[in-house]
Short mmCIF file of N, CA and C in Angstrom, two decimals:
data_model
loop_
_atom_site.label_atom_id
_atom_site.label_comp_id
_atom_site.label_asym_id
_atom_site.label_seq_id
_atom_site.Cartn_x
_atom_site.Cartn_y
_atom_site.Cartn_z
N UNK P 1 -11.22 25.65 -23.82
CA UNK P 1 -10.89 25.87 -22.42
C UNK P 1 -12.03 26.65 -21.77
N UNK P 2 -12.41 26.24 -20.56
CA UNK P 2 -13.47 26.94 -19.85
C UNK P 2 -13.00 28.36 -19.49
N UNK P 3 -13.91 29.32 -19.44
CA UNK P 3 -13.52 30.70 -19.15
C UNK P 3 -12.73 30.86 -17.85
N UNK P 4 -13.14 30.17 -16.79
CA UNK P 4 -12.42 30.30 -15.51
C UNK P 4 -11.02 29.69 -15.60
N UNK P 5 -10.86 28.64 -16.42
CA UNK P 5 -9.54 28.04 -16.61
C UNK P 5 -8.63 28.97 -17.42
N UNK P 6 -9.21 29.60 -18.45
CA UNK P 6 -8.45 30.55 -19.26
C UNK P 6 -8.01 31.72 -18.40
N UNK P 7 -8.93 32.22 -17.57
CA UNK P 7 -8.62 33.34 -16.67
C UNK P 7 -7.46 32.95 -15.74
N UNK P 8 -7.56 31.79 -15.13
CA UNK P 8 -6.53 31.32 -14.20
C UNK P 8 -5.18 31.15 -14.92
N UNK P 9 -5.21 30.64 -16.14
CA UNK P 9 -3.98 30.44 -16.91
C UNK P 9 -3.31 31.77 -17.25
N UNK P 10 -4.11 32.76 -17.60
CA UNK P 10 -3.55 34.08 -17.91
C UNK P 10 -2.96 34.71 -16.66
N UNK P 11 -3.66 34.60 -15.55
CA UNK P 11 -3.14 35.14 -14.29
C UNK P 11 -1.83 34.44 -13.93
N UNK P 12 -1.80 33.12 -14.04
CA UNK P 12 -0.59 32.36 -13.70
C UNK P 12 0.59 32.77 -14.58
N UNK P 13 0.34 33.01 -15.85
CA UNK P 13 1.41 33.44 -16.76
C UNK P 13 1.86 34.87 -16.46
N UNK P 14 0.98 35.66 -15.88
CA UNK P 14 1.28 37.06 -15.59
C UNK P 14 2.10 37.24 -14.32
N UNK P 15 1.92 36.38 -13.34
CA UNK P 15 2.58 36.54 -12.04
C UNK P 15 4.10 36.73 -12.17
N UNK P 16 4.83 35.84 -12.85
CA UNK P 16 6.28 36.06 -12.93
C UNK P 16 6.66 37.33 -13.69
N UNK P 17 5.84 37.71 -14.66
CA UNK P 17 6.12 38.93 -15.41
C UNK P 17 5.93 40.17 -14.54
N UNK P 18 4.90 40.17 -13.72
CA UNK P 18 4.66 41.29 -12.80
C UNK P 18 5.77 41.36 -11.77
N UNK P 19 6.23 40.20 -11.31
CA UNK P 19 7.32 40.16 -10.33
C UNK P 19 8.60 40.73 -10.94
N UNK P 20 8.78 40.54 -12.23
CA UNK P 20 9.98 41.05 -12.90
C UNK P 20 9.84 42.50 -13.36
N UNK P 21 8.68 42.86 -13.92
CA UNK P 21 8.52 44.17 -14.55
C UNK P 21 7.57 45.12 -13.82
N UNK P 22 6.86 44.62 -12.83
CA UNK P 22 5.86 45.46 -12.16
C UNK P 22 4.73 45.80 -13.12
N UNK P 23 4.16 46.98 -12.93
CA UNK P 23 3.05 47.42 -13.76
C UNK P 23 3.49 47.80 -15.18
N UNK P 24 4.79 47.80 -15.43
CA UNK P 24 5.30 48.13 -16.75
C UNK P 24 5.25 46.96 -17.73
N UNK P 25 4.85 45.79 -17.26
CA UNK P 25 4.76 44.64 -18.15
C UNK P 25 3.75 44.97 -19.26
N UNK P 26 4.06 44.53 -20.47
CA UNK P 26 3.16 44.83 -21.60
C UNK P 26 2.17 43.68 -21.81
N UNK P 27 1.06 44.00 -22.43
CA UNK P 27 0.09 42.95 -22.74
C UNK P 27 0.67 41.99 -23.78
N UNK P 28 1.58 42.48 -24.60
CA UNK P 28 2.23 41.59 -25.57
C UNK P 28 3.07 40.55 -24.83
N UNK P 29 3.81 40.97 -23.80
CA UNK P 29 4.60 40.03 -23.01
C UNK P 29 3.69 39.00 -22.32
N UNK P 30 2.58 39.49 -21.79
CA UNK P 30 1.64 38.60 -21.11
C UNK P 30 1.07 37.59 -22.09
N UNK P 31 0.65 38.07 -23.27
CA UNK P 31 0.08 37.18 -24.29
C UNK P 31 1.08 36.10 -24.71
N UNK P 32 2.34 36.50 -24.90
CA UNK P 32 3.38 35.53 -25.27
C UNK P 32 3.56 34.48 -24.17
N UNK P 33 3.62 34.94 -22.93
CA UNK P 33 3.83 34.02 -21.82
C UNK P 33 2.65 33.07 -21.66
N UNK P 34 1.43 33.56 -21.92
CA UNK P 34 0.23 32.74 -21.79
C UNK P 34 -0.07 31.94 -23.06
N UNK P 35 0.71 32.19 -24.11
CA UNK P 35 0.52 31.54 -25.39
C UNK P 35 -0.89 31.76 -25.93
N UNK P 36 -1.29 33.05 -25.94
CA UNK P 36 -2.59 33.46 -26.45
C UNK P 36 -2.42 34.70 -27.30
N UNK P 37 -3.45 35.04 -28.04
CA UNK P 37 -3.44 36.30 -28.79
C UNK P 37 -3.64 37.44 -27.81
N UNK P 38 -3.02 38.57 -28.08
CA UNK P 38 -3.10 39.72 -27.17
C UNK P 38 -4.54 40.15 -26.91
N UNK P 39 -5.39 40.08 -27.94
CA UNK P 39 -6.79 40.47 -27.78
C UNK P 39 -7.56 39.59 -26.81
N UNK P 40 -7.10 38.35 -26.64
CA UNK P 40 -7.77 37.44 -25.72
C UNK P 40 -7.75 37.98 -24.29
N UNK P 41 -6.68 38.68 -23.94
CA UNK P 41 -6.57 39.26 -22.60
C UNK P 41 -7.79 40.13 -22.32
N UNK P 42 -8.19 40.94 -23.31
CA UNK P 42 -9.28 41.90 -23.09
C UNK P 42 -10.67 41.29 -23.26
N UNK P 43 -10.72 40.03 -23.66
CA UNK P 43 -11.99 39.32 -23.62
C UNK P 43 -12.20 38.71 -22.22
N UNK P 44 -11.12 38.61 -21.47
CA UNK P 44 -11.17 38.02 -20.14
C UNK P 44 -11.10 39.10 -19.04
N UNK P 45 -10.32 40.13 -19.27
CA UNK P 45 -10.13 41.22 -18.31
C UNK P 45 -10.48 42.53 -18.99
N UNK P 46 -11.14 43.42 -18.25
CA UNK P 46 -11.51 44.71 -18.83
C UNK P 46 -10.31 45.58 -19.13
N UNK P 47 -9.30 45.54 -18.23
CA UNK P 47 -8.12 46.37 -18.41
C UNK P 47 -6.87 45.59 -18.03
N UNK P 48 -5.75 46.13 -18.46
CA UNK P 48 -4.47 45.53 -18.07
C UNK P 48 -4.28 45.65 -16.56
N UNK P 49 -4.66 46.78 -15.98
CA UNK P 49 -4.53 46.95 -14.53
C UNK P 49 -5.35 45.92 -13.76
N UNK P 50 -6.54 45.59 -14.25
CA UNK P 50 -7.35 44.56 -13.60
C UNK P 50 -6.60 43.23 -13.59
N UNK P 51 -6.01 42.87 -14.73
CA UNK P 51 -5.24 41.63 -14.82
C UNK P 51 -4.05 41.67 -13.86
N UNK P 52 -3.32 42.76 -13.85
CA UNK P 52 -2.14 42.85 -12.99
C UNK P 52 -2.55 42.79 -11.53
N UNK P 53 -3.63 43.46 -11.16
CA UNK P 53 -4.11 43.39 -9.78
C UNK P 53 -4.46 41.95 -9.41
N UNK P 54 -5.09 41.23 -10.31
CA UNK P 54 -5.42 39.82 -10.06
C UNK P 54 -4.14 38.98 -9.92
N UNK P 55 -3.14 39.28 -10.73
CA UNK P 55 -1.87 38.55 -10.65
C UNK P 55 -1.18 38.84 -9.31
N UNK P 56 -1.24 40.09 -8.86
CA UNK P 56 -0.64 40.43 -7.56
C UNK P 56 -1.37 39.70 -6.44
N UNK P 57 -2.70 39.71 -6.48
CA UNK P 57 -3.48 38.97 -5.47
C UNK P 57 -3.10 37.50 -5.47
N UNK P 58 -2.99 36.92 -6.66
CA UNK P 58 -2.65 35.50 -6.77
C UNK P 58 -1.25 35.23 -6.21
N UNK P 59 -0.32 36.12 -6.51
CA UNK P 59 1.06 35.94 -6.04
C UNK P 59 1.14 36.04 -4.52
N UNK P 60 0.29 36.85 -3.92
CA UNK P 60 0.32 37.03 -2.46
C UNK P 60 -0.59 36.05 -1.73
N UNK P 61 -1.34 35.26 -2.46
CA UNK P 61 -2.24 34.29 -1.85
C UNK P 61 -1.41 33.20 -1.15
N UNK P 62 -1.61 33.02 0.16
CA UNK P 62 -0.78 32.07 0.91
C UNK P 62 -1.21 30.61 0.81
N UNK P 63 -2.28 30.32 0.08
CA UNK P 63 -2.81 28.94 0.10
C UNK P 63 -1.83 27.89 -0.41
N UNK P 64 -1.04 28.22 -1.41
CA UNK P 64 -0.07 27.23 -1.91
C UNK P 64 0.96 26.90 -0.83
N UNK P 65 1.45 27.91 -0.14
CA UNK P 65 2.40 27.68 0.95
C UNK P 65 1.74 26.88 2.06
N UNK P 66 0.50 27.20 2.37
CA UNK P 66 -0.22 26.47 3.41
C UNK P 66 -0.38 24.99 3.04
N UNK P 67 -0.68 24.72 1.78
CA UNK P 67 -0.80 23.32 1.34
C UNK P 67 0.54 22.59 1.49
N UNK P 68 1.62 23.27 1.15
CA UNK P 68 2.94 22.65 1.29
C UNK P 68 3.29 22.42 2.76
N UNK P 69 2.88 23.34 3.63
CA UNK P 69 3.10 23.13 5.06
C UNK P 69 2.32 21.92 5.56
N UNK P 70 1.08 21.79 5.09
CA UNK P 70 0.27 20.63 5.48
C UNK P 70 0.90 19.32 5.02
N UNK P 71 1.65 19.38 3.94
CA UNK P 71 2.23 18.16 3.36
C UNK P 71 3.50 17.71 4.06
N UNK P 72 4.03 18.52 4.98
CA UNK P 72 5.23 18.10 5.70
C UNK P 72 4.87 16.92 6.60
N UNK P 73 5.63 15.86 6.47
CA UNK P 73 5.36 14.61 7.18
C UNK P 73 5.58 14.79 8.68
N UNK P 74 4.52 14.64 9.49
CA UNK P 74 4.67 14.80 10.94
C UNK P 74 5.53 13.70 11.58
N UNK P 75 5.83 12.64 10.83
CA UNK P 75 6.66 11.57 11.37
C UNK P 75 8.16 11.89 11.24
N UNK P 76 8.49 12.93 10.48
CA UNK P 76 9.90 13.32 10.36
C UNK P 76 10.40 13.84 11.70
N UNK P 77 11.70 13.78 11.93
CA UNK P 77 12.25 14.38 13.14
C UNK P 77 11.94 15.89 13.16
N UNK P 78 11.82 16.45 14.36
CA UNK P 78 11.45 17.85 14.52
C UNK P 78 12.35 18.79 13.72
N UNK P 79 13.65 18.58 13.77
CA UNK P 79 14.54 19.50 13.06
C UNK P 79 14.30 19.46 11.55
N UNK P 80 13.97 18.31 11.01
CA UNK P 80 13.67 18.22 9.57
C UNK P 80 12.36 18.93 9.23
N UNK P 81 11.33 18.74 10.07
CA UNK P 81 10.06 19.42 9.84
C UNK P 81 10.25 20.93 9.87
N UNK P 82 10.99 21.41 10.85
CA UNK P 82 11.21 22.85 10.98
C UNK P 82 12.03 23.38 9.81
N UNK P 83 13.04 22.64 9.40
CA UNK P 83 13.87 23.10 8.28
C UNK P 83 13.06 23.15 6.98
N UNK P 84 12.21 22.15 6.74
CA UNK P 84 11.36 22.19 5.54
C UNK P 84 10.42 23.39 5.58
N UNK P 85 9.84 23.63 6.75
CA UNK P 85 8.94 24.78 6.88
C UNK P 85 9.71 26.09 6.71
N UNK P 86 10.93 26.16 7.26
CA UNK P 86 11.75 27.38 7.10
C UNK P 86 12.04 27.64 5.63
N UNK P 87 12.32 26.59 4.89
CA UNK P 87 12.57 26.72 3.45
C UNK P 87 11.33 27.29 2.75
N UNK P 88 10.15 26.77 3.10
CA UNK P 88 8.91 27.26 2.50
C UNK P 88 8.66 28.74 2.85
N UNK P 89 8.83 29.08 4.12
CA UNK P 89 8.61 30.46 4.53
C UNK P 89 9.62 31.40 3.90
N UNK P 90 10.85 30.93 3.77
CA UNK P 90 11.88 31.75 3.16
C UNK P 90 11.56 32.00 1.68
N UNK P 91 11.11 30.99 1.01
CA UNK P 91 10.73 31.14 -0.40
C UNK P 91 9.57 32.12 -0.52
N UNK P 92 8.60 31.99 0.35
CA UNK P 92 7.44 32.89 0.34
C UNK P 92 7.87 34.33 0.59
N UNK P 93 8.75 34.53 1.56
CA UNK P 93 9.23 35.88 1.87
C UNK P 93 9.98 36.45 0.68
N UNK P 94 10.86 35.68 0.09
CA UNK P 94 11.65 36.16 -1.05
C UNK P 94 10.76 36.55 -2.22
N UNK P 95 9.77 35.73 -2.53
CA UNK P 95 8.89 36.05 -3.66
C UNK P 95 8.02 37.27 -3.34
N UNK P 96 7.59 37.41 -2.10
CA UNK P 96 6.79 38.58 -1.72
C UNK P 96 7.61 39.85 -1.79
N UNK P 97 8.85 39.79 -1.32
CA UNK P 97 9.73 40.96 -1.35
C UNK P 97 9.99 41.38 -2.80
N UNK P 98 10.26 40.41 -3.68
CA UNK P 98 10.49 40.73 -5.10
C UNK P 98 9.25 41.37 -5.71
N UNK P 99 8.08 40.82 -5.40
CA UNK P 99 6.84 41.36 -5.96
C UNK P 99 6.60 42.78 -5.48
N UNK P 100 6.72 43.02 -4.18
CA UNK P 100 6.48 44.35 -3.64
C UNK P 100 7.50 45.34 -4.20
N UNK P 101 8.74 44.90 -4.37
CA UNK P 101 9.76 45.78 -4.96
C UNK P 101 9.41 46.15 -6.39
N UNK P 102 8.81 45.21 -7.12
CA UNK P 102 8.46 45.45 -8.53
C UNK P 102 7.23 46.34 -8.69
N UNK P 103 6.23 46.14 -7.84
CA UNK P 103 4.98 46.91 -8.03
C UNK P 103 4.85 48.08 -7.07
N UNK P 104 5.57 48.05 -5.97
CA UNK P 104 5.47 49.11 -4.97
C UNK P 104 4.37 48.79 -3.97
N UNK P 105 4.64 49.04 -2.72
CA UNK P 105 3.68 48.72 -1.66
C UNK P 105 2.36 49.45 -1.87
N UNK P 106 2.42 50.65 -2.35
CA UNK P 106 1.19 51.44 -2.54
C UNK P 106 0.31 50.85 -3.64
N UNK P 107 0.88 50.05 -4.52
CA UNK P 107 0.09 49.49 -5.62
C UNK P 107 -0.44 48.10 -5.32
N UNK P 108 -0.20 47.59 -4.12
CA UNK P 108 -0.75 46.29 -3.74
C UNK P 108 -2.25 46.48 -3.55
N UNK P 109 -3.08 45.73 -4.25
CA UNK P 109 -4.54 45.90 -4.10
C UNK P 109 -4.96 45.70 -2.65
N UNK P 110 -5.81 46.58 -2.16
CA UNK P 110 -6.27 46.54 -0.77
C UNK P 110 -6.87 45.17 -0.43
N UNK P 111 -7.59 44.58 -1.36
CA UNK P 111 -8.23 43.30 -1.10
C UNK P 111 -7.22 42.20 -0.82
N UNK P 112 -5.98 42.38 -1.25
CA UNK P 112 -4.95 41.37 -1.00
C UNK P 112 -4.66 41.26 0.50
N UNK P 113 -5.02 42.30 1.26
CA UNK P 113 -4.79 42.31 2.70
C UNK P 113 -6.07 42.08 3.49
N UNK P 114 -7.20 41.93 2.82
CA UNK P 114 -8.51 41.93 3.47
C UNK P 114 -8.65 40.88 4.56
N UNK P 115 -8.18 39.69 4.32
CA UNK P 115 -8.36 38.62 5.31
C UNK P 115 -7.05 38.28 6.02
N UNK P 116 -6.20 39.26 6.17
CA UNK P 116 -4.85 39.07 6.72
C UNK P 116 -4.89 38.39 8.10
N UNK P 117 -5.75 38.86 8.99
CA UNK P 117 -5.78 38.30 10.33
C UNK P 117 -6.22 36.83 10.33
N UNK P 118 -7.23 36.52 9.53
CA UNK P 118 -7.69 35.13 9.44
C UNK P 118 -6.60 34.25 8.83
N UNK P 119 -5.93 34.73 7.80
CA UNK P 119 -4.85 33.96 7.16
C UNK P 119 -3.70 33.77 8.14
N UNK P 120 -3.38 34.82 8.91
CA UNK P 120 -2.30 34.72 9.88
C UNK P 120 -2.62 33.66 10.93
N UNK P 121 -3.84 33.66 11.42
CA UNK P 121 -4.26 32.67 12.42
C UNK P 121 -4.15 31.26 11.84
N UNK P 122 -4.56 31.08 10.60
CA UNK P 122 -4.47 29.76 9.95
C UNK P 122 -3.01 29.35 9.79
N UNK P 123 -2.18 30.30 9.44
CA UNK P 123 -0.75 30.04 9.24
C UNK P 123 -0.11 29.58 10.56
N UNK P 124 -0.39 30.29 11.64
CA UNK P 124 0.16 29.93 12.94
C UNK P 124 -0.35 28.55 13.37
N UNK P 125 -1.62 28.28 13.10
CA UNK P 125 -2.19 26.97 13.43
C UNK P 125 -1.44 25.85 12.68
N UNK P 126 -1.19 26.07 11.40
CA UNK P 126 -0.46 25.07 10.61
C UNK P 126 0.96 24.89 11.15
N UNK P 127 1.61 25.98 11.46
CA UNK P 127 2.98 25.89 11.99
C UNK P 127 2.99 25.19 13.34
N UNK P 128 1.98 25.45 14.17
CA UNK P 128 1.95 24.81 15.49
C UNK P 128 1.82 23.29 15.36
N UNK P 129 1.18 22.83 14.29
CA UNK P 129 1.05 21.39 14.07
C UNK P 129 2.41 20.73 13.80
N UNK P 130 3.37 21.52 13.33
CA UNK P 130 4.72 20.99 13.13
C UNK P 130 5.35 20.62 14.47
N UNK P 131 5.01 21.37 15.50
CA UNK P 131 5.62 21.19 16.82
C UNK P 131 4.84 20.23 17.71
N UNK P 132 3.58 20.01 17.40
CA UNK P 132 2.70 19.20 18.25
C UNK P 132 3.25 17.81 18.58
N UNK P 133 3.80 17.06 17.61
CA UNK P 133 4.30 15.72 17.95
C UNK P 133 5.42 15.74 18.99
N UNK P 134 6.09 16.88 19.16
CA UNK P 134 7.20 16.98 20.10
C UNK P 134 6.87 17.86 21.30
N UNK P 135 5.59 18.03 21.56
CA UNK P 135 5.11 18.91 22.64
C UNK P 135 5.84 18.65 23.96
N UNK P 136 6.02 17.39 24.31
CA UNK P 136 6.63 17.04 25.60
C UNK P 136 8.10 17.47 25.70
N UNK P 137 8.74 17.68 24.56
CA UNK P 137 10.16 18.05 24.54
C UNK P 137 10.39 19.54 24.33
N UNK P 138 9.32 20.32 24.33
CA UNK P 138 9.44 21.76 24.09
C UNK P 138 9.36 22.53 25.41
N UNK P 139 10.02 23.67 25.44
CA UNK P 139 9.97 24.51 26.64
C UNK P 139 8.77 25.46 26.61
N UNK P 140 8.00 25.41 25.54
CA UNK P 140 6.78 26.23 25.41
C UNK P 140 5.74 25.40 24.67
N UNK P 141 4.52 25.90 24.62
CA UNK P 141 3.48 25.16 23.91
C UNK P 141 3.68 25.30 22.39
N UNK P 142 3.12 24.40 21.60
CA UNK P 142 3.31 24.44 20.14
C UNK P 142 2.85 25.74 19.49
N UNK P 143 1.83 26.38 20.03
CA UNK P 143 1.37 27.65 19.46
C UNK P 143 2.42 28.74 19.63
N UNK P 144 3.01 28.82 20.81
CA UNK P 144 4.09 29.80 21.02
C UNK P 144 5.31 29.45 20.18
N UNK P 145 5.63 28.16 20.08
CA UNK P 145 6.75 27.74 19.24
C UNK P 145 6.52 28.19 17.80
N UNK P 146 5.29 28.06 17.33
CA UNK P 146 4.95 28.48 15.96
C UNK P 146 5.14 29.99 15.79
N UNK P 147 4.70 30.76 16.77
CA UNK P 147 4.88 32.22 16.70
C UNK P 147 6.35 32.59 16.66
N UNK P 148 7.16 31.98 17.56
CA UNK P 148 8.59 32.28 17.59
C UNK P 148 9.25 31.88 16.28
N UNK P 149 8.85 30.72 15.78
CA UNK P 149 9.41 30.24 14.52
C UNK P 149 9.09 31.20 13.38
N UNK P 150 7.84 31.62 13.29
CA UNK P 150 7.46 32.53 12.20
C UNK P 150 8.23 33.85 12.30
N UNK P 151 8.35 34.39 13.50
CA UNK P 151 9.11 35.63 13.67
C UNK P 151 10.55 35.45 13.19
N UNK P 152 11.18 34.38 13.63
CA UNK P 152 12.56 34.12 13.27
C UNK P 152 12.72 33.82 11.78
N UNK P 153 11.86 32.96 11.25
CA UNK P 153 11.98 32.56 9.85
C UNK P 153 11.73 33.74 8.90
N UNK P 154 10.69 34.51 9.16
CA UNK P 154 10.39 35.63 8.26
C UNK P 154 11.39 36.77 8.46
N UNK P 155 11.71 37.08 9.71
CA UNK P 155 12.69 38.14 9.96
C UNK P 155 14.07 37.78 9.43
N UNK P 156 14.47 36.53 9.59
CA UNK P 156 15.77 36.08 9.10
C UNK P 156 15.82 35.90 7.59
N UNK P 157 14.66 35.98 6.97
CA UNK P 157 14.58 35.80 5.51
C UNK P 157 14.35 37.11 4.77
N UNK P 158 14.08 38.19 5.50
CA UNK P 158 13.84 39.48 4.87
C UNK P 158 15.18 40.20 4.75
N UNK P 159 15.56 40.60 3.54
CA UNK P 159 16.90 41.17 3.35
C UNK P 159 17.19 42.40 4.22
N UNK P 160 16.20 43.23 4.44
CA UNK P 160 16.44 44.43 5.25
C UNK P 160 16.48 44.10 6.73
N UNK P 161 15.58 43.26 7.19
CA UNK P 161 15.55 42.90 8.60
C UNK P 161 16.76 42.06 9.00
N UNK P 162 17.26 41.26 8.06
CA UNK P 162 18.42 40.40 8.34
C UNK P 162 19.74 41.11 8.07
N UNK P 163 19.68 42.40 7.81
CA UNK P 163 20.91 43.15 7.56
C UNK P 163 21.66 42.71 6.33
N UNK P 164 20.93 42.24 5.34
CA UNK P 164 21.54 41.81 4.08
C UNK P 164 22.13 40.41 4.12
N UNK P 165 22.09 39.77 5.29
CA UNK P 165 22.64 38.42 5.42
C UNK P 165 21.50 37.47 5.78
N UNK P 166 20.89 36.90 4.76
CA UNK P 166 19.76 36.01 4.93
C UNK P 166 20.21 34.75 5.67
N UNK P 167 19.40 34.34 6.64
CA UNK P 167 19.69 33.10 7.37
C UNK P 167 19.32 31.90 6.50
N UNK P 168 20.13 30.88 6.56
CA UNK P 168 19.82 29.63 5.87
C UNK P 168 18.75 28.88 6.68
N UNK P 169 17.91 28.07 6.02
CA UNK P 169 16.91 27.29 6.77
C UNK P 169 17.52 26.46 7.91
N UNK P 170 18.72 25.91 7.69
CA UNK P 170 19.37 25.14 8.76
C UNK P 170 19.75 26.04 9.94
N UNK P 171 20.16 27.28 9.65
CA UNK P 171 20.49 28.23 10.72
C UNK P 171 19.24 28.61 11.51
N UNK P 172 18.16 28.86 10.80
CA UNK P 172 16.89 29.19 11.45
C UNK P 172 16.48 28.05 12.37
N UNK P 173 16.58 26.83 11.86
CA UNK P 173 16.20 25.64 12.63
C UNK P 173 17.08 25.49 13.87
N UNK P 174 18.38 25.59 13.69
CA UNK P 174 19.30 25.42 14.82
C UNK P 174 19.08 26.51 15.86
N UNK P 175 18.90 27.74 15.42
CA UNK P 175 18.71 28.85 16.36
C UNK P 175 17.41 28.67 17.13
N UNK P 176 16.35 28.30 16.43
CA UNK P 176 15.06 28.11 17.10
C UNK P 176 15.12 26.97 18.11
N UNK P 177 15.67 25.85 17.69
CA UNK P 177 15.63 24.66 18.54
C UNK P 177 16.73 24.64 19.61
N UNK P 178 17.87 25.29 19.35
CA UNK P 178 18.99 25.24 20.29
C UNK P 178 19.32 26.57 20.93
N UNK P 179 18.87 27.67 20.36
CA UNK P 179 19.16 28.99 20.92
C UNK P 179 20.61 29.42 20.69
N UNK P 180 20.99 30.46 21.43
CA UNK P 180 22.35 30.98 21.27
C UNK P 180 23.22 30.72 22.50
N UNK P 181 22.61 30.24 23.56
CA UNK P 181 23.38 29.96 24.78
C UNK P 181 24.17 28.67 24.60
N UNK P 182 25.39 28.68 25.05
CA UNK P 182 26.25 27.51 24.99
C UNK P 182 25.70 26.44 25.92
N UNK P 183 25.62 25.23 25.44
CA UNK P 183 25.09 24.10 26.23
C UNK P 183 26.25 23.16 26.53
N UNK P 184 27.02 23.47 27.59
CA UNK P 184 28.17 22.62 27.94
C UNK P 184 27.66 21.32 28.56
N UNK P 185 28.36 20.21 28.27
CA UNK P 185 27.94 18.92 28.83
C UNK P 185 28.14 18.88 30.34
#
């Protein structure tokens, strides 16, 4: 196995362990999950903390979610596109909350936040593309729709912000697209 592939495989095996155990995960647990000898970890990473920091960075990397957002079929009806995206954002929020709870906010590597503004702009751009095919039927432009959607989806998916009652993707979709005002015929 190429060194970069081995490194990536060890990081990938470490992510769920860090999410479950935080920094208390043992190198023995990591080695078992990666199906390698424990000493192999230290041929790839100088310290256990270096490996865990890399696993945290990988877990917080939004690229996988962004790829899944890009894969949503723009030919689907708007409510289906929004519900699929809400499911993705909800999953991302849940995994991030679990990770931060396990490692603590103070232990999140600073570099994990380094390109936050650029990533946020890319995220909003991707979300706005969900709304673009229905631009004529929206009361706002697709960029604003994306911002409102992200606020609602992430806020409704965060256990503390949602008051312990997480919104379902269908609820997020209905609220975003229909609002709370009664629409009498």
